Short mmCIF file of C-alpha atoms in Angstrom, two decimals:
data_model
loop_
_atom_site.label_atom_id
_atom_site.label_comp_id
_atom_site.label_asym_id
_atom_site.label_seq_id
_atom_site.Cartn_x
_atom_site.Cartn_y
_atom_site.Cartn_z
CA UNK A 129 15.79 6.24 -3.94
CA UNK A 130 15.19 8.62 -0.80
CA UNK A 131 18.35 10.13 -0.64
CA UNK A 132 17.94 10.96 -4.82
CA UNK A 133 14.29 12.13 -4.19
CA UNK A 134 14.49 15.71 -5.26
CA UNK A 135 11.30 16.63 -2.45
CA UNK A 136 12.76 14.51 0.35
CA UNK A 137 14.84 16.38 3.00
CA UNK A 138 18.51 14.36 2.94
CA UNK A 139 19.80 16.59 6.01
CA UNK A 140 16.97 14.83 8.32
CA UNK A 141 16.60 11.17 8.95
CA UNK A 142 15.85 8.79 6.84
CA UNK A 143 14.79 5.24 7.79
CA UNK A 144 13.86 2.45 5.54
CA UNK A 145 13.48 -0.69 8.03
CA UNK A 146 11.32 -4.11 8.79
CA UNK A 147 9.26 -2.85 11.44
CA UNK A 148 6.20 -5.74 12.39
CA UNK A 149 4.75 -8.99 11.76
CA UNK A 150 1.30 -7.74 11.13
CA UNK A 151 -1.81 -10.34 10.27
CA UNK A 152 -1.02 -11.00 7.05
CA UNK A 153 1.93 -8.63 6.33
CA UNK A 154 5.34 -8.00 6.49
CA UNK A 155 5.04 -3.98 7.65
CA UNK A 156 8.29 -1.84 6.48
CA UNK A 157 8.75 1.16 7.96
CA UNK A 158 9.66 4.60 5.86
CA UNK A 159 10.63 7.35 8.05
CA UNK A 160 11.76 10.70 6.12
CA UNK A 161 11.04 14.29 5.76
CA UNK A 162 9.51 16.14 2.55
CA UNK A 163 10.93 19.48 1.82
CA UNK A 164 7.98 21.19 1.30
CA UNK A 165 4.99 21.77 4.39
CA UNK A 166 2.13 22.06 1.60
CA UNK A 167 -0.32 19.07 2.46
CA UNK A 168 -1.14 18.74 -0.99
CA UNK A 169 2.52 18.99 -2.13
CA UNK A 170 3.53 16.65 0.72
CA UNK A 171 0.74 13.84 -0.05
CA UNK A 172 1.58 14.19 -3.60
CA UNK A 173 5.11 13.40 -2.41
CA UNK A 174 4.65 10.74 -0.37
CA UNK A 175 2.40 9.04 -3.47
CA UNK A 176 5.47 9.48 -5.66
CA UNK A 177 7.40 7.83 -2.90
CA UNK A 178 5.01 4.85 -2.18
CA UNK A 179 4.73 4.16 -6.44
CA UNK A 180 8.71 4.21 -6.70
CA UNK A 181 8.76 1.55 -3.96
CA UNK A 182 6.33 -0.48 -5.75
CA UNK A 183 8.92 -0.37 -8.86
CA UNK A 184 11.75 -1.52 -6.76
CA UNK A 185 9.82 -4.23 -5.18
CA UNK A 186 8.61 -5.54 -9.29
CA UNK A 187 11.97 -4.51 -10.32
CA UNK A 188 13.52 -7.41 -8.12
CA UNK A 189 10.97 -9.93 -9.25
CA UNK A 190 8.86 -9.49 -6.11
CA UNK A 191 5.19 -8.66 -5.88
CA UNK A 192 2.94 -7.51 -2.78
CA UNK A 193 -0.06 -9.72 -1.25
CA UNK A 194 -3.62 -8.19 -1.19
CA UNK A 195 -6.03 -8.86 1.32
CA UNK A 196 -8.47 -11.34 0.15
CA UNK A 197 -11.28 -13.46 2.29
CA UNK A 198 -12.63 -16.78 1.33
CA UNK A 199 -16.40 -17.64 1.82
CA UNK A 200 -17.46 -21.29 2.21
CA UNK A 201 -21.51 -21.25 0.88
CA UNK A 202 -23.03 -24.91 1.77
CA UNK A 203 -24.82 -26.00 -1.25
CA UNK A 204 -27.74 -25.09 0.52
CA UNK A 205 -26.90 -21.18 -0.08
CA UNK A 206 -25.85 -21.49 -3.11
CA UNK A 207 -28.93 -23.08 -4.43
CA UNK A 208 -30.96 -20.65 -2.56
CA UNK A 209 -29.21 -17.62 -4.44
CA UNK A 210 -29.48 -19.71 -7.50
CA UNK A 211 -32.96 -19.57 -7.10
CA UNK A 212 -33.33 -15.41 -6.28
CA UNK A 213 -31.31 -14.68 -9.08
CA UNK A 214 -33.53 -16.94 -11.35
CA UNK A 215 -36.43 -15.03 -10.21
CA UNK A 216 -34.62 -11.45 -10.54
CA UNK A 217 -34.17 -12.22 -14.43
CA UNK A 218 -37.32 -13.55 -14.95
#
């Protein structure tokens, strides 16, 4: 997909490559050059980029993880918010 980009500059390098274990992640590294020095061309660029990777990743029946946290309320909490937002709507 890079090296058909029309705004990415083929003659420079180009690196698509597992980089870390992070947290929670798998981090890939993308490594290129846009043809244009623009920040707003660039970032618009680098969106196009990051969306097209998306679509390869669905396009193989893959999918990316989101952050999410879990919170464990004792029934305690839970019946005290019960409680305030019994009161609000009253």
């Amino acid at each position: 997909m890079l090296q058909n980009h029309a705004d990415i500059e083929t003659r420079q390098t180009l690196i698509v490559s597992f980089d870390t274990y992070g947290p929670s992640s798998l981090n890939v590294l993308v490594y290129t050059f846009t043809k244009t020095v623009d920040w707003v061309k660039y970032k618009a660029v680098q969106q196009d980029v990051m969306l097209q990777i998306v679509a390869i990743v669905h396009a193989h029946g893959a999918d990316f993880a989101f952050p999410t946290t879990t919170l464990d309320m004792p029934t305690a909490a839970i019946t005290a918010l019960t409680a305030i937002d019994s009161r609000q709507q009253a």
